[in-house]
Amino acid sequence: MVRPKPALRTTASITTAVALLAGGALVAAPSAGAAPAPLTAPASTAGGDLTFHDIPGSGGITLKGNVFTPAGASSGSSAGAASGAKPPLIVFPTSWAMPQIEYLAQAQKLADSGYVVVSYTSRGFWRSGGKIEVAGPPDIADASAVIDWALEHTSADPDRIGMGGVSYGAGISLLAAGHDPRIKAVAALSGWADLIDSIYSGRTQHLQAAALLGGAGVLTGRPSEELTQTLKDFLGSKLDKEPEMIAWGKKRSPLTYLDRINANGAAIMMGNAWGDTIFPPNQYASFYDKLTGPKRLEFRPGDHATAEATGLLGLPNDTWTSTRRWFDRYLKGERNGIDTEQPVQLKSRTDKGYEGYPDWKSVGALKNRIPLDGTKKVWTNIDSGANGGISILSNALDQFLKLPPTVSVPLLPRTFASVWQSERYATEQRIRGTSTLHTTVTSTKPSGTLVAYLYDVGPLGIGKLVSNAPYTFHGQTPGRPFPVDLELFSTAYDVPAGHRLALVIDTVDPLYIEHNPTGAQLTFSSPGTDPSHLSVPLREK
C-alpha cells in the first residue's frame, strides 16, 4: 500500500485525541490486577435489587458485572410473568470502552417488567480481566460463561435467554448467537455483521473509525498484542499484511458464522443509524437479508450509537422501546404485535415518521438512472472541499439539527473534483436504500483512491450530503481503462421538488486513508459500449 499522506496522519492524531478526550469524561481504567473488594450489597431500586459481582469469564479471568433481579424473583415469580414461573434472562456485554454501568437505566426498566438482567464489562476494558480481543473467541466464550454463571446464581429460566447491546455488545451478541444455542433472542444495536466491510469497505481504510476505536481502547483498557499489531499494520497501509488482516476480521464477523446463527434460530433484531461512520448500514442490511429466523431491521438518522444514546440515559427512545418489545415477544411470548408489523422499519433523515417494508429488497424498488456523460480528469492529493464530515459529530448534527455536511457545488474546483448533475426535479425524490455507481477509470499510476459523494443541491447551488463511499485500487496498468462499481452507503433522504442531485468524485477525504501517488491523475469516462451512470433507489409512490 502507499503510505498515507502527512495531512491524513495528522488527522489520525487529531481524531485519536478526540477519542481520548471523550473517554476522559470517565476516568482512566485501572489495571485488572488492581481490583478492589467486590461490591455485592444490593442497591435499592423501584422494582427489585441491583447487585455488583465478580463473574468468572473464560480462561480464568474475572469480569466485572451487575445483576438486576425483578421483585419476587427469589420466590420463583416475577412481574410480567406467570405466577411461579422463572423470569427470563437478558445478558448485556458492554460497548467498546464502556464500563458495566452502561445499561443501568434500560436494565432497570427490563427488571421492572420481569427480567433478570446481567450486564458485564467486556474483557480487557476497565476492571475486567484479560486483554481486548475485539470480539475474538475468548469474548464469545465469555458470553457463554456469563450465561452459565447467571443460571447458577439467579432464578433465571434456562429456556428463555436473550442477549443484546450497543456497538461492541451488539457484535458479541450476534457472534454468541452462532455459538450458544441457549440464546433465543438478540437485540444488536449499532453493531457489525461484517467487520471488513465496516472499516475497510471499498478496500479503503476508514481512518477516523479505526483511530477512534484504537484511541479509546488504549485509554480505557489493555489491547492485546494481536490487536496492537493489526491496528499498526492497518493504519500503516501494509498491503503485504492485507490477507492476514482480512482473516483476522472474518474471524470476528457474525457473517462468517451465518449458517450457525440460522441453525440455532435465535430471533434477531438489528438497529443502526444511516450515518454510522464506524459500522455503515450496508453490511447490516446485507446480513439481515441472509437471516432465516424471526428478524427485524430498523434504520434511523444519526451516527454510531447516537440513536440509542438517549435511552442509555433513561430518556424515551424508539430503539430501546423496540428492544423491549422484541424481548417481550420472543422471551415472554407476549402477543404485542411486533412480529406482525412490517419487519423492516426505516426513518428518513428528513422526516419524523417510520416506513415499513416486507424486506430490504423492497426498499427503493424504483431506480432513477443518472447518466454520467463525457470525460472528466482530476488531479489527486488535493481535497476539493467535498468530504464526508467528521466521524460521530457531523451525522449527529444531521440527526438532531438537520445539518449534514454541505458544499457549494458550483465552486468546487473541477481540477480536483469531477461533477455531474441531474435535471431539477419537479416532484420530491424520496431516496431509499443503496445508490450504486458504475464508471470507467483510467489512472496514470497503478494505485489510487477515489471518493464518491451524492449531494442534494438547492437553487443556490448549496449541496447537502446525502451519501458517500470510498474506493481504492492497486495493481492497475497505467493508461489502461478499468471498470469501477461502487455502492454508496445506504440512506433514506427526501430531495425537495426544485432541487437536483449531484455526484461528485474527488480523491481526498479526512474520513479515509487515500492511496494516490504524487502527481497521479484519474480520468472518468463513459464508453458507448459500457456507459457510466449512477443508479439512485427511490421509494414507490
XYZ file of N, CA, C and O in Angstrom, residues 124-261:
552
model
N -10.811 -7.048 28.982
C -9.770 -6.130 28.558
C -10.049 -4.679 28.858
O -9.147 -3.843 28.765
N -11.305 -4.355 29.215
C -11.671 -2.967 29.497
C -11.873 -2.756 30.997
O -12.349 -3.647 31.711
N -11.508 -1.578 31.443
C -11.724 -1.158 32.811
C -11.220 -2.222 33.780
O -10.075 -2.672 33.688
N -12.057 -2.673 34.730
C -11.572 -3.608 35.745
C -11.768 -5.075 35.394
O -11.401 -5.954 36.174
N -12.372 -5.351 34.245
C -12.463 -6.750 33.826
C -11.078 -7.243 33.418
O -10.254 -6.496 32.913
N -10.838 -8.549 33.640
C -9.539 -9.115 33.342
C -9.324 -9.372 31.863
O -10.181 -9.124 31.024
N -8.147 -9.885 31.555
C -7.818 -10.209 30.179
C -7.415 -9.001 29.369
O -7.226 -7.902 29.899
N -7.285 -9.203 28.075
C -6.928 -8.133 27.151
C -8.007 -7.996 26.079
O -8.839 -8.879 25.890
N -8.001 -6.864 25.396
C -9.003 -6.594 24.365
C -8.748 -7.500 23.168
O -7.693 -7.417 22.524
N -9.716 -8.358 22.873
C -9.579 -9.340 21.795
C -10.435 -8.992 20.578
O -10.458 -9.741 19.601
N -11.166 -7.878 20.637
C -12.036 -7.431 19.540
C -13.014 -8.527 19.120
O -13.037 -8.986 17.979
N -13.814 -8.960 20.071
C -14.848 -9.969 19.805
C -14.271 -11.257 19.232
O -14.895 -11.917 18.398
N -13.085 -11.611 19.706
C -12.469 -12.862 19.297
C -13.042 -14.037 20.065
O -13.970 -13.893 20.881
N -12.518 -15.231 19.844
C -13.031 -16.427 20.527
C -13.141 -16.295 22.047
O -14.126 -16.778 22.622
N -12.182 -15.647 22.748
C -12.359 -15.504 24.202
C -13.592 -14.699 24.585
O -14.233 -14.973 25.601
N -13.936 -13.670 23.780
C -15.130 -12.870 24.073
C -16.401 -13.688 23.889
O -17.363 -13.549 24.651
N -16.411 -14.551 22.857
C -17.580 -15.403 22.629
C -17.727 -16.398 23.779
O -18.838 -16.650 24.273
N -16.591 -16.931 24.216
C -16.624 -17.861 25.349
C -17.058 -17.148 26.627
O -17.743 -17.743 27.471
N -16.678 -15.875 26.782
C -17.114 -15.101 27.953
C -18.638 -15.028 28.018
O -19.239 -15.136 29.095
N -19.265 -14.786 26.863
C -20.732 -14.662 26.837
C -21.383 -15.929 27.381
O -22.320 -15.864 28.192
N -20.905 -17.077 26.959
C -21.472 -18.335 27.456
C -21.160 -18.541 28.931
O -21.996 -19.068 29.683
N -19.957 -18.122 29.348
C -19.591 -18.250 30.766
C -20.494 -17.392 31.640
O -20.875 -17.804 32.753
N -20.837 -16.205 31.180
C -21.737 -15.329 31.940
C -23.126 -15.952 32.030
O -23.785 -15.902 33.081
N -23.592 -16.557 30.946
C -24.888 -17.242 30.983
C -24.837 -18.389 31.995
O -25.760 -18.571 32.800
N -23.758 -19.170 31.966
C -23.610 -20.268 32.935
C -23.705 -19.739 34.368
O -24.413 -20.309 35.216
N -22.978 -18.660 34.628
C -22.957 -18.082 35.976
C -24.348 -17.593 36.373
O -24.798 -17.808 37.508
N -25.030 -16.920 35.446
C -26.354 -16.375 35.751
C -27.358 -17.481 36.075
O -28.182 -17.340 36.988
N -27.283 -18.571 35.343
C -28.211 -19.670 35.605
C -27.925 -20.337 36.947
O -28.831 -20.875 37.593
N -26.673 -20.270 37.384
C -26.311 -20.865 38.676
C -26.621 -19.951 39.848
O -26.970 -20.418 40.937
N -26.519 -18.632 39.636
C -26.605 -17.696 40.762
C -27.874 -16.856 40.784
O -28.047 -16.032 41.684
N -28.740 -17.001 39.787
C -30.016 -16.285 39.808
C -31.132 -17.293 39.545
O -30.879 -18.463 39.251
N -32.352 -16.830 39.627
C -33.508 -17.706 39.392
C -33.970 -17.689 37.943
O -35.101 -18.042 37.634
N -33.071 -17.277 37.009
C -33.448 -17.125 35.605
C -33.804 -18.462 34.956
O -33.270 -19.516 35.300
N -34.701 -18.375 33.993
C -35.185 -19.533 33.251
C -34.155 -19.925 32.183
O -33.860 -19.126 31.282
N -33.604 -21.127 32.212
C -32.600 -21.544 31.217
C -33.156 -21.680 29.807
O -32.387 -21.747 28.846
N -34.478 -21.705 29.672
C -35.093 -21.842 28.354
C -35.500 -20.504 27.740
O -36.046 -20.476 26.631
N -35.257 -19.413 28.462
C -35.648 -18.084 27.951
C -34.495 -17.108 28.179
O -34.484 -16.329 29.119
N -33.525 -17.154 27.268
C -32.306 -16.354 27.404
C -32.149 -15.446 26.189
O -32.264 -15.891 25.044
N -31.905 -14.175 26.465
C -31.656 -13.213 25.401
C -30.322 -12.515 25.606
O -29.784 -12.485 26.715
N -29.772 -11.962 24.534
C -28.559 -11.145 24.611
C -28.760 -9.896 23.778
O -29.542 -9.876 22.822
N -28.033 -8.857 24.141
C -28.131 -7.633 23.374
C -27.069 -6.650 23.795
O -26.263 -6.900 24.690
N -27.086 -5.509 23.113
C -26.142 -4.476 23.465
C -25.955 -3.491 22.333
O -26.510 -3.640 21.233
N -25.156 -2.486 22.630
C -24.851 -1.423 21.674
C -23.419 -1.595 21.181
O -22.515 -1.859 21.976
N -23.204 -1.455 19.884
C -21.869 -1.438 19.288
C -21.130 -2.744 19.556
O -21.495 -3.793 19.037
N -20.092 -2.709 20.371
C -19.310 -3.904 20.702
C -20.195 -4.981 21.331
O -20.068 -6.166 21.024
N -21.115 -4.550 22.196
C -22.047 -5.502 22.806
C -22.956 -6.139 21.775
O -23.341 -7.311 21.904
N -23.297 -5.396 20.710
C -24.128 -5.940 19.636
C -23.366 -7.004 18.860
O -23.894 -8.085 18.558
N -22.113 -6.702 18.515
C -21.306 -7.660 17.768
C -21.090 -8.946 18.542
O -21.220 -10.050 17.990
N -20.750 -8.827 19.827
C -20.545 -10.014 20.654
C -21.834 -10.823 20.753
O -21.827 -12.062 20.712
N -22.971 -10.146 20.880
C -24.257 -10.849 20.992
C -24.575 -11.639 19.731
O -25.036 -12.788 19.803
N -24.356 -11.049 18.557
C -24.598 -11.777 17.312
C -23.661 -12.972 17.188
O -24.076 -14.067 16.775
N -22.397 -12.770 17.523
C -21.442 -13.880 17.460
C -21.832 -14.995 18.434
O -21.777 -16.179 18.094
N -22.244 -14.598 19.636
C -22.631 -15.596 20.633
C -23.840 -16.407 20.171
O -23.947 -17.603 20.454
N -24.753 -15.757 19.433
C -25.942 -16.461 18.940
C -25.582 -17.575 17.970
O -26.368 -18.502 17.763
N -24.396 -17.494 17.358
C -23.943 -18.548 16.468
C -23.169 -19.642 17.171
O -22.809 -20.643 16.540
N -22.889 -19.448 18.456
C -22.083 -20.420 19.194
C -22.802 -21.019 20.401
O -22.379 -22.050 20.914
N -23.862 -20.373 20.859
C -24.570 -20.853 22.050
C -26.057 -20.963 21.735
O -26.772 -19.954 21.698
N -26.562 -22.174 21.504
C -27.972 -22.344 21.102
C -28.968 -22.017 22.208
O -30.173 -21.976 21.950
N -28.482 -21.760 23.427
C -29.401 -21.374 24.502
C -29.976 -19.980 24.273
O -31.007 -19.624 24.853
N -29.306 -19.171 23.462
C -29.742 -17.789 23.217
C -30.927 -17.807 22.252
O -30.810 -18.257 21.108
N -32.073 -17.313 22.710
C -33.307 -17.367 21.927
C -33.664 -16.052 21.250
O -34.472 -16.041 20.311
N -33.122 -14.941 21.742
C -33.444 -13.631 21.161
C -32.242 -12.717 21.298
O -31.517 -12.762 22.301
N -32.033 -11.868 20.282
C -30.903 -10.938 20.255
C -31.401 -9.565 19.818
O -32.222 -9.458 18.908
N -30.893 -8.520 20.475
C -31.103 -7.146 20.022
C -29.723 -6.537 19.811
O -29.018 -6.227 20.772
N -29.325 -6.403 18.543
C -27.984 -5.936 18.185
C -28.085 -4.514 17.642
O -28.523 -4.308 16.508
N -27.672 -3.551 18.441
C -27.868 -2.129 18.129
C -26.542 -1.471 17.772
O -25.576 -1.546 18.533
N -26.496 -0.817 16.615
C -25.292 -0.126 16.141
C -24.086 -1.050 16.123
O -22.984 -0.674 16.517
N -24.298 -2.271 15.659
C -23.216 -3.241 15.637
C -22.716 -3.512 14.237
O -22.942 -2.748 13.297
N -22.003 -4.628 14.110
C -21.483 -5.020 12.816
C -21.831 -6.474 12.554
O -21.968 -7.281 13.468
N -21.966 -6.800 11.269
C -22.099 -8.177 10.840
C -20.870 -8.597 10.039
O -20.491 -9.751 10.031
N -20.251 -7.623 9.380
C -19.050 -7.863 8.586
C -18.035 -6.794 8.955
O -18.162 -5.632 8.561
N -17.025 -7.167 9.734
C -16.053 -6.191 10.219
C -15.214 -5.624 9.084
O -14.869 -4.433 9.099
N -14.904 -6.435 8.088
C -14.103 -5.958 6.961
C -14.888 -4.935 6.148
O -14.383 -3.870 5.788
N -16.148 -5.241 5.859
C -16.964 -4.318 5.079
C -17.330 -3.068 5.877
O -17.834 -2.093 5.318
N -17.063 -3.083 7.171
C -17.356 -1.923 8.008
C -16.233 -0.898 7.963
O -16.462 0.277 7.688
N -15.007 -1.329 8.244
C -13.916 -0.352 8.350
C -12.894 -0.475 7.218
O -11.868 0.206 7.224
N -13.209 -1.332 6.220
C -12.311 -1.488 5.072
C -13.113 -1.609 3.786
O -12.697 -2.246 2.833
N -14.292 -0.974 3.761
C -15.130 -1.062 2.565
C -14.441 -0.347 1.405
O -13.722 0.632 1.586
N -14.679 -0.840 0.203
C -14.028 -0.258 -0.962
C -12.523 -0.424 -0.926
O -11.791 0.322 -1.574
N -12.048 -1.404 -0.124
C -10.611 -1.662 0.059
C -9.884 -0.413 0.548
O -8.722 -0.177 0.235
N -10.598 0.362 1.342
C -10.076 1.636 1.842
C -10.176 1.664 3.353
O -11.249 1.399 3.912
N -9.086 1.996 4.023
C -9.130 2.081 5.476
C -9.977 3.270 5.916
O -9.760 4.394 5.450
N -10.914 3.000 6.818
C -11.715 4.065 7.402
C -10.910 4.634 8.569
O -10.960 4.147 9.697
N -10.165 5.665 8.283
C -9.148 6.182 9.186
C -9.707 6.645 10.519
O -9.251 6.234 11.590
N -10.691 7.522 10.484
C -11.212 8.074 11.737
C -11.872 7.004 12.582
O -11.744 7.007 13.808
N -12.560 6.050 11.958
C -13.194 4.976 12.716
C -12.145 4.149 13.443
O -12.267 3.856 14.643
N -11.087 3.745 12.733
C -10.045 2.932 13.348
C -9.315 3.702 14.438
O -8.981 3.148 15.497
N -9.070 4.989 14.209
C -8.363 5.794 15.204
C -9.208 6.000 16.457
O -8.689 5.969 17.580
N -10.508 6.200 16.277
C -11.398 6.337 17.428
C -11.395 5.076 18.280
O -11.254 5.134 19.508
N -11.524 3.926 17.631
C -11.546 2.670 18.371
C -10.200 2.406 19.035
O -10.135 2.006 20.201
N -9.132 2.617 18.291
C -7.808 2.382 18.847
C -7.494 3.294 20.015
O -6.988 2.847 21.051
N -7.808 4.574 19.877
C -7.531 5.515 20.954
C -8.334 5.233 22.204
O -7.803 5.258 23.325
N -9.617 4.929 22.026
C -10.464 4.634 23.181
C -10.030 3.341 23.862
O -10.087 3.217 25.086
N -9.569 2.368 23.062
C -9.109 1.116 23.641
C -7.875 1.300 24.500
O -7.761 0.733 25.587
N -6.936 2.119 24.048
C -5.717 2.382 24.818
C -6.047 3.102 26.117
O -5.460 2.826 27.174
N -6.990 4.025 26.071
C -7.319 4.826 27.257
C -8.045 4.006 28.320
O -7.773 4.154 29.515
N -8.955 3.154 27.905
C -9.857 2.507 28.868
C -9.578 1.019 29.063
O -10.295 0.366 29.812
N -8.576 0.500 28.394
C -8.334 -0.931 28.515
C -6.915 -1.332 28.177
O -6.000 -0.512 28.128
N -6.759 -2.619 27.890
C -5.455 -3.213 27.639
C -5.525 -3.986 26.325
O -5.896 -5.174 26.313
N -5.175 -3.343 25.198
C -5.218 -4.035 23.909
C -4.283 -5.243 23.891
O -3.180 -5.201 24.434
N -4.736 -6.313 23.262
C -3.889 -7.485 23.102
C -2.768 -7.174 22.114
O -2.847 -6.225 21.329
N -1.735 -7.986 22.138
C -0.629 -7.809 21.209
C -1.112 -7.960 19.771
O -0.663 -7.244 18.872
N -2.042 -8.887 19.557
C -2.584 -9.090 18.212
C -3.326 -7.857 17.724
O -3.165 -7.432 16.572
N -4.142 -7.250 18.591
C -4.855 -6.038 18.207
C -3.880 -4.905 17.909
O -4.029 -4.189 16.911
N -2.893 -4.723 18.765
C -1.918 -3.647 18.573
C -1.207 -3.780 17.234
O -1.067 -2.804 16.491
N -0.786 -5.002 16.896
C -0.075 -5.216 15.639
C -1.008 -5.046 14.443
O -0.637 -4.449 13.428
N -2.237 -5.563 14.567
C -3.188 -5.438 13.461
C -3.520 -3.980 13.179
O -3.575 -3.554 12.016
N -3.747 -3.207 14.231
C -4.059 -1.791 14.043
C -2.869 -1.045 13.447
O -3.030 -0.171 12.585
N -1.674 -1.413 13.869
C -0.459 -0.791 13.324
C -0.313 -1.092 11.834
O -0.023 -0.204 11.031
N -0.549 -2.347 11.468
C -0.466 -2.721 10.056
C -1.563 -2.038 9.243
O -1.337 -1.603 8.105
N -2.751 -1.952 9.815
C -3.901 -1.361 9.125
C -3.672 0.119 8.845
O -3.790 0.580 7.708
N -3.323 0.871 9.878
C -3.110 2.309 9.703
C -1.813 2.602 8.965
O -1.651 3.675 8.384
N -0.886 1.658 8.995
C 0.366 1.831 8.269
C 0.289 1.418 6.818
O 1.290 1.461 6.103
N -0.890 0.999 6.371
C -1.127 0.660 4.964
C -0.186 -0.427 4.456
O 0.400 -0.317 3.376
N -0.030 -1.487 5.239
C 0.867 -2.577 4.845
C 0.101 -3.584 3.990
O -0.565 -4.492 4.497
N 0.231 -3.421 2.674
C -0.519 -4.255 1.746
C -0.110 -5.715 1.849
O -0.935 -6.618 1.643
N 1.146 -5.988 2.208
C 1.590 -7.374 2.326
C 0.909 -8.093 3.491
O 0.892 -9.326 3.549
N 0.326 -7.318 4.417
C -0.380 -7.895 5.560
C -1.888 -7.969 5.331
O -2.629 -8.399 6.216
N -2.347 -7.557 4.154
C -3.780 -7.493 3.897
C -4.482 -8.840 4.088
O -5.529 -8.906 4.744
N -3.954 -9.956 3.554
C -4.646 -11.239 3.774
C -4.779 -11.594 5.250
O -5.818 -12.113 5.674
N -3.744 -11.303 6.043
C -3.811 -11.594 7.473
C -4.854 -10.731 8.161
O -5.605 -11.206 9.029
N -4.925 -9.452 7.787
C -5.901 -8.552 8.404
C -7.328 -8.957 8.039
O -8.230 -8.894 8.872
N -7.525 -9.382 6.791
C -8.861 -9.823 6.371
C -9.263 -11.085 7.122
O -10.412 -11.221 7.587
N -8.320 -12.015 7.290
C -8.619 -13.233 8.042
C -8.941 -12.912 9.495
O -9.843 -13.510 10.097
N -8.224 -11.963 10.074
C -8.472 -11.513 11.449
C -9.887 -10.946 11.564
O -10.612 -11.236 12.521
N -10.294 -10.142 10.577
C -11.626 -9.550 10.605
C -12.735 -10.567 10.394
O -13.798 -10.483 11.021
N -12.513 -11.537 9.517
C -13.541 -12.548 9.261
C -13.816 -13.389 10.502
O -14.963 -13.778 10.759
N -12.770 -13.675 11.267
C -12.950 -14.465 12.481
C -13.861 -13.744 13.459
O -14.505 -14.364 14.306
N -13.943 -12.435 13.341
C -14.710 -11.605 14.271
C -16.002 -11.072 13.651
O -16.589 -10.119 14.170
N -16.423 -11.661 12.551
C -17.611 -11.203 11.834
C -18.750 -12.213 11.963
O -18.583 -13.387 11.597
N -19.915 -11.808 12.461
C -21.065 -12.717 12.510
C -21.385 -13.354 11.161
O -21.867 -14.488 11.109
N -21.112 -12.628 10.068
C -21.384 -13.178 8.745
C -20.669 -14.515 8.524
O -21.198 -15.409 7.860
N -19.490 -14.655 9.089
C -18.729 -15.891 8.945
C -19.472 -17.078 9.557
O -19.332 -18.211 9.104
N -20.277 -16.800 10.562
C -20.980 -17.867 11.286
C -22.475 -17.861 10.973
O -23.287 -18.325 11.776
N -22.829 -17.345 9.803
C -24.235 -17.207 9.425
C -24.977 -18.538 9.498
O -26.102 -18.597 10.011
N -24.369 -19.603 8.992
C -25.055 -20.908 8.998
C -25.359 -21.351 10.428
O -26.437 -21.893 10.704
N -24.427 -21.123 11.346
C -24.660 -21.499 12.742
C -25.752 -20.645 13.366
O -26.597 -21.135 14.115
N -25.734 -19.354 13.064
C -26.752 -18.457 13.611
C -28.138 -18.884 13.130
O -29.100 -18.962 13.910
